[in-house]
CSV table of C-alpha atoms and ligand atoms in Angstrom, one decimal:
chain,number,residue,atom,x,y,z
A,25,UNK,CA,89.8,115.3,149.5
A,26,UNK,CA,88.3,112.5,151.3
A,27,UNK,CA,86.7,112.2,154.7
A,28,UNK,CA,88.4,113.1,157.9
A,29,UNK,CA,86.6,112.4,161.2
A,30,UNK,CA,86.8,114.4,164.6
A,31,UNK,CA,86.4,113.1,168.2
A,32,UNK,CA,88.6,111.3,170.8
A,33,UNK,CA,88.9,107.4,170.2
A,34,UNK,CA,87.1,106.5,173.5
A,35,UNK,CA,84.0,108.3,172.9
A,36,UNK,CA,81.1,105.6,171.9
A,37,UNK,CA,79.7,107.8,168.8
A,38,UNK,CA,83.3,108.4,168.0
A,39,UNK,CA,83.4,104.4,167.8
A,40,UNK,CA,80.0,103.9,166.5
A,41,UNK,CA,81.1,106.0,163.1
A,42,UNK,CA,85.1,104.1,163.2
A,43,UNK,CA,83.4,100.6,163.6
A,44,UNK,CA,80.6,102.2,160.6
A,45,UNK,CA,83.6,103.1,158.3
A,46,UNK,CA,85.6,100.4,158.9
A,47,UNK,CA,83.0,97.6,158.4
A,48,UNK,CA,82.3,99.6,155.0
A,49,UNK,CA,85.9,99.5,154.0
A,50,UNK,CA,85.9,103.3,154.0
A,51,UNK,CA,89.4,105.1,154.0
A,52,UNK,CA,89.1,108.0,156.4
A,53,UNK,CA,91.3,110.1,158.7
A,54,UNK,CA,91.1,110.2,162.1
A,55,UNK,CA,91.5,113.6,164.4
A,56,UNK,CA,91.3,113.1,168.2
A,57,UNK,CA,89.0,116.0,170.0
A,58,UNK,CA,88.3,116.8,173.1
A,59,UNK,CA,84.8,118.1,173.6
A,60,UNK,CA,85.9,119.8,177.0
A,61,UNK,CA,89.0,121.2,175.0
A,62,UNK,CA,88.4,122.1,171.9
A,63,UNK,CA,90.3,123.4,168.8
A,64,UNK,CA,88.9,126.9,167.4
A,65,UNK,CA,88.1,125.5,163.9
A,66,UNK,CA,85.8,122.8,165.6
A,67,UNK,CA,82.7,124.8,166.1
A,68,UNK,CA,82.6,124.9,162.2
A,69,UNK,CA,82.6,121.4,162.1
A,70,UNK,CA,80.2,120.2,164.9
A,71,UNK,CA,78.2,123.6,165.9
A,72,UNK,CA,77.2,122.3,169.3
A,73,UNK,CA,80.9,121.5,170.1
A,74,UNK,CA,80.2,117.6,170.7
A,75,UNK,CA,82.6,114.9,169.0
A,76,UNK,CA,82.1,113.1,166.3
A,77,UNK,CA,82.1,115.4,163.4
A,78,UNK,CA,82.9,114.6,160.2
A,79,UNK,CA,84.3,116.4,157.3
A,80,UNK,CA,83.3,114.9,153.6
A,81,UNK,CA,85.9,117.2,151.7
A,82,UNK,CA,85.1,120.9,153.1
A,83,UNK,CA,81.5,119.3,154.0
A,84,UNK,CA,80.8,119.3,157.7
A,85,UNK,CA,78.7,117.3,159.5
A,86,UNK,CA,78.1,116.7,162.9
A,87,UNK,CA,76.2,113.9,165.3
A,88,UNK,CA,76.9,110.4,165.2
A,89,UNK,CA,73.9,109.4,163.9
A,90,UNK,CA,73.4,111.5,160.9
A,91,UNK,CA,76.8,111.0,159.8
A,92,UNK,CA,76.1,106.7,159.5
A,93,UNK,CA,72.9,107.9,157.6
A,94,UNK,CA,74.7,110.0,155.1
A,95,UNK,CA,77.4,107.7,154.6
A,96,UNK,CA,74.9,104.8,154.5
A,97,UNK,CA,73.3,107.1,151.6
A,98,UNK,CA,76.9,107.4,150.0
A,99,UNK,CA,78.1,104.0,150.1
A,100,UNK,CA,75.0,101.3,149.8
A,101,UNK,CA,77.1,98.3,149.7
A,102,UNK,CA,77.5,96.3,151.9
A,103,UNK,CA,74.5,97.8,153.6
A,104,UNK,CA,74.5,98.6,157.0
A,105,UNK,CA,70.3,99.2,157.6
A,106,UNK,CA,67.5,97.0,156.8
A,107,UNK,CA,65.7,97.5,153.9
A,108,UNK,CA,62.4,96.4,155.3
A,109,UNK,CA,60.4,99.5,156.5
A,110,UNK,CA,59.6,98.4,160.1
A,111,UNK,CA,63.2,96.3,160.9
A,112,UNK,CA,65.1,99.4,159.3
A,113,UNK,CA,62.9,101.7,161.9
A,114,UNK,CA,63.9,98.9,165.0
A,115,UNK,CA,67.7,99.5,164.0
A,116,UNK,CA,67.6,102.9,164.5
A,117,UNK,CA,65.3,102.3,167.8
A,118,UNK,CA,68.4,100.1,169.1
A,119,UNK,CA,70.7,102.5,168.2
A,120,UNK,CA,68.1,105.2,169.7
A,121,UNK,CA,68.5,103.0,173.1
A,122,UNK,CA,72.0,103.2,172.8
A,123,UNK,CA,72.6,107.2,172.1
A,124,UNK,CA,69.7,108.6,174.2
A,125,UNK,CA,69.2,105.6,176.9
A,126,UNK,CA,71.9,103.8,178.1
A,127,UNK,CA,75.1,105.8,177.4
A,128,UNK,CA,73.9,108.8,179.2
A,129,UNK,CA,73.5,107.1,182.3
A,130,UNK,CA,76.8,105.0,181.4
A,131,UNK,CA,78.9,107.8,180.5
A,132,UNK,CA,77.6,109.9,183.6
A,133,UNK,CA,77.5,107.0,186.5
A,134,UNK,CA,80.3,104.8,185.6
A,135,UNK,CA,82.6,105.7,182.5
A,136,UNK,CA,83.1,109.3,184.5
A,137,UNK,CA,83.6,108.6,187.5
A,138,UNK,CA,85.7,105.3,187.2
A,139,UNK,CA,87.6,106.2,184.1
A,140,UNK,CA,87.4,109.6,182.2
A,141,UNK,CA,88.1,111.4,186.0
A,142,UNK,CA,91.0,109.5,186.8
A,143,UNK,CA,92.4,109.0,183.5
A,144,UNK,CA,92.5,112.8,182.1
A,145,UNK,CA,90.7,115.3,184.8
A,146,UNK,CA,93.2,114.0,187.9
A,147,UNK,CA,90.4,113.0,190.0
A,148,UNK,CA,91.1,110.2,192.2
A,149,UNK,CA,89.3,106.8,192.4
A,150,UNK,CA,87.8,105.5,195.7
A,151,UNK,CA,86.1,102.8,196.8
A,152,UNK,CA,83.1,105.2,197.7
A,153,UNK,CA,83.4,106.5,194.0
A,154,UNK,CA,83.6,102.6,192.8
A,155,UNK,CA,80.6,101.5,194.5
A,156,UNK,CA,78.5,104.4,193.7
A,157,UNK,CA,79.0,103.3,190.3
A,158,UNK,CA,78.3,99.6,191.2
A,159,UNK,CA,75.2,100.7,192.1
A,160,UNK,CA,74.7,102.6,189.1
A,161,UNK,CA,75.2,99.3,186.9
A,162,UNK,CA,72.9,97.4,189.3
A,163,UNK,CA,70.1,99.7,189.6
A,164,UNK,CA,70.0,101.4,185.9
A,165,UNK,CA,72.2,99.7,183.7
A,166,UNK,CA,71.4,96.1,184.6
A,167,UNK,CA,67.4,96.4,183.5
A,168,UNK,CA,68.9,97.6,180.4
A,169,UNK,CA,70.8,94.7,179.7
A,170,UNK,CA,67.6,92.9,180.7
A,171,UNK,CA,65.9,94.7,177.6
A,172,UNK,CA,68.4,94.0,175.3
A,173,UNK,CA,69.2,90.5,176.0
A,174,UNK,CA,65.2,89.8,175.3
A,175,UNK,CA,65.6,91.9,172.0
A,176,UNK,CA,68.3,90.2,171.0
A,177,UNK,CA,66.7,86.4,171.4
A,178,UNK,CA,68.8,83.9,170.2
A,179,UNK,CA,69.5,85.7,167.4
A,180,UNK,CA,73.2,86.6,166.0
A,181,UNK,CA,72.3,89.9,165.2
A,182,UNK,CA,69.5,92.7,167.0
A,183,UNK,CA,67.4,93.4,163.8
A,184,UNK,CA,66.8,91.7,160.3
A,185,UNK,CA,69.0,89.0,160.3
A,186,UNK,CA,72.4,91.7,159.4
A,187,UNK,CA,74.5,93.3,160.7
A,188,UNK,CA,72.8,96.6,161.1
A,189,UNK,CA,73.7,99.9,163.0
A,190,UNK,CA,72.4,98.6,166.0
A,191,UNK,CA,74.5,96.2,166.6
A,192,UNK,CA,77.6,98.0,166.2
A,193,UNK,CA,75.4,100.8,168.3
A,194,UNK,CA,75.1,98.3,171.2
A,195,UNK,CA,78.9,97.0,170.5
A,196,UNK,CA,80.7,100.2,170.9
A,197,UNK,CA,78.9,101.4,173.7
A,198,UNK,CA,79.5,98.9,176.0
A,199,UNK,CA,83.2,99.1,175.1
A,200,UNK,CA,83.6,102.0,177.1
A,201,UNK,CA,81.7,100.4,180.1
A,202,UNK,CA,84.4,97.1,179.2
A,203,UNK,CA,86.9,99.9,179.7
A,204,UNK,CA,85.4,100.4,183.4
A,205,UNK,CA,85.6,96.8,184.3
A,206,UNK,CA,81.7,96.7,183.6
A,207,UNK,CA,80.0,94.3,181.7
A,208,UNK,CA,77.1,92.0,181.3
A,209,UNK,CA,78.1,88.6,182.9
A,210,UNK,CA,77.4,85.4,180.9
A,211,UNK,CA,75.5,83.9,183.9
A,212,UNK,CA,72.5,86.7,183.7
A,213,UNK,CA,72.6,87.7,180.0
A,214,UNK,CA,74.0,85.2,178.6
A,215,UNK,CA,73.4,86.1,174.8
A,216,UNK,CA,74.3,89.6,175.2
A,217,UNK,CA,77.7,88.6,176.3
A,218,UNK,CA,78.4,86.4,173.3
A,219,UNK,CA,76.7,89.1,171.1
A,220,UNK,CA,79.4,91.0,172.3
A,221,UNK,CA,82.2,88.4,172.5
A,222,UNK,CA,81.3,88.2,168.9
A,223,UNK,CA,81.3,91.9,167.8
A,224,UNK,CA,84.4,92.9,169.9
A,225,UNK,CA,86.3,89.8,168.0
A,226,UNK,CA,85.4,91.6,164.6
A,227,UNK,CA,88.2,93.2,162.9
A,228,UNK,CA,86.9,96.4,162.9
A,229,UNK,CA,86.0,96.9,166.7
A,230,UNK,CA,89.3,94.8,167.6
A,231,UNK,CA,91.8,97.4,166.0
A,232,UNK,CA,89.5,100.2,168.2
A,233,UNK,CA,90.0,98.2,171.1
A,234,UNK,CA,93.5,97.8,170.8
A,235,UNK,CA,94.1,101.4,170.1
A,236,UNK,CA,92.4,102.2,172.9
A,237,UNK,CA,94.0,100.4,175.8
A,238,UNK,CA,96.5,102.9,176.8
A,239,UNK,CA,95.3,104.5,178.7
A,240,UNK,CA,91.5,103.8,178.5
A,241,UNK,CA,91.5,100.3,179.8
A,242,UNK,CA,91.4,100.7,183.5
A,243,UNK,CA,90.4,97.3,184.4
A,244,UNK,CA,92.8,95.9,186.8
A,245,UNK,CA,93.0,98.9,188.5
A,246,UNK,CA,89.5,99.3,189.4
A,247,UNK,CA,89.4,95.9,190.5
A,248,UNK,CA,92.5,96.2,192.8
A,249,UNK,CA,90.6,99.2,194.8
B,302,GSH,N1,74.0,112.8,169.6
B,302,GSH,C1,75.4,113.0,169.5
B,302,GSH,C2,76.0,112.8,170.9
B,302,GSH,C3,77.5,113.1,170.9
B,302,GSH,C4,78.0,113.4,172.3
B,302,GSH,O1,77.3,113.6,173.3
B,302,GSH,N2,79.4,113.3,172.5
B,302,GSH,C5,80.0,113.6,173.7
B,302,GSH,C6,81.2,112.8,174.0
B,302,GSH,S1,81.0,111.1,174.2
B,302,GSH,C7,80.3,115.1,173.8
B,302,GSH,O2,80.8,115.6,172.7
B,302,GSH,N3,80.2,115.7,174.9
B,302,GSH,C8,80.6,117.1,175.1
B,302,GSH,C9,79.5,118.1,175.1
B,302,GSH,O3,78.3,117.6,175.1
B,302,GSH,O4,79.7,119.2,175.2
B,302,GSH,C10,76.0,112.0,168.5
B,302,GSH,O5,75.4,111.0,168.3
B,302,GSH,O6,77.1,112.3,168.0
């Protein structure tokens, strides 16, 4: 049977479980959902209607979060959570940051408006819309960076010296915000940046990335307005 996941590519928990899978070598298929439109089964699957969802045989499952867990209970090895009690509970914090802090206000004040609008809800793009968002990444998103590049040290990884679930947290999320010509400059946070020059360059977030270019990756044409 096997497990099939549901959710459009360019949603960040949508990532956050494709990234999860892939760096576990886990065979899965893939069926795009839109949240706004959604198929009549999909209630079933993910009773509050939100993408991802996950199907392990005729198992559902819902929320991004709990499906890492259960796979992460599934599939030990390699292990993608700390085993130490307290840098197990800071990977779920970071991820916690991620889900609840900073892609609310990302998905809301900039991913929306610069991309999702224009891209599939025929809203047009202005320079009044763009710099409403600027100001967005200046006055909200830019403390968060701030947080995380102090969390992060000079480490390669955010918690316990692995790649954990907050790292590929903190990865895909800013993915979409890469999709909206947003990211952290190397001047002012110069380790989140690498961090994630480093994750992006990993095969599993590189074959998500490429996927999603077309037509996600809007880029140049935020830039030209
Ligand atoms: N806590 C959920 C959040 C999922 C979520 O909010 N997904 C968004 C798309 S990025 C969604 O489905 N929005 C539609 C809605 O809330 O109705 C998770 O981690 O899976």
């Amino acid at each position: 049977m096997g497990y099939k996941l549901f959710g459009a590519n360019v949603s960040p928990f949508v990532r956050k479980c494709r990234a999860y899978l892939a760096e576990k070598g886990l065979a899965y298929e893939h069926e795009s959902v839109n949240p706004y439109q959604p198929p009549s089964f999909y209630r079933q699957v993910s009773p509050l209607g939100r993408i991802p969802a996950l199907l392990d045989g005729d198992r559902p499952l819902a929320d991004s979060t709990a499906i890492c867990l259960y796979l992460e209970r599934c599939h030990p090895t390699p292990a993608l959570y700390p085993t130490d009690p307290y840098a197990y509970a800071q990977a779920l914090w970071i991820e916690e940051y991620m889900d609840s802090g900073l892609l609310p206000i990302a998905g809301a004040g900039v991913f929306r408006p610069l991309v999702l609008g224009p891209v599939a809800m025929n809203q047009p793009l202005t320079k009044d819309i763009k710099e409403t968002a600027l100001e967005v990444v200046e006055n909200q998103i830019a403390p968060m960076w701030d947080y995380l590049e102090r969390y992060l040290g000079g480490n390669e990884f955010f918690v316990g010296g692995m790649l954990s679930i907050a790292d590929i947290a903190v990865a895909s999320g800013h993915v979409s915000l890469w999709h909206a010509g947003v990211d952290p400059d190397t001047g002012h946070w110069p380790k989140l940046a690498a961090f994630l020059g480093r994750m992006w360059a990993r095969p599993s977030f590189a074959a998500l990335i490429a996927e999603e270019q077309t037509p996600w990756n809007r880029r140049e044409a935020i830039a030209r307005i």
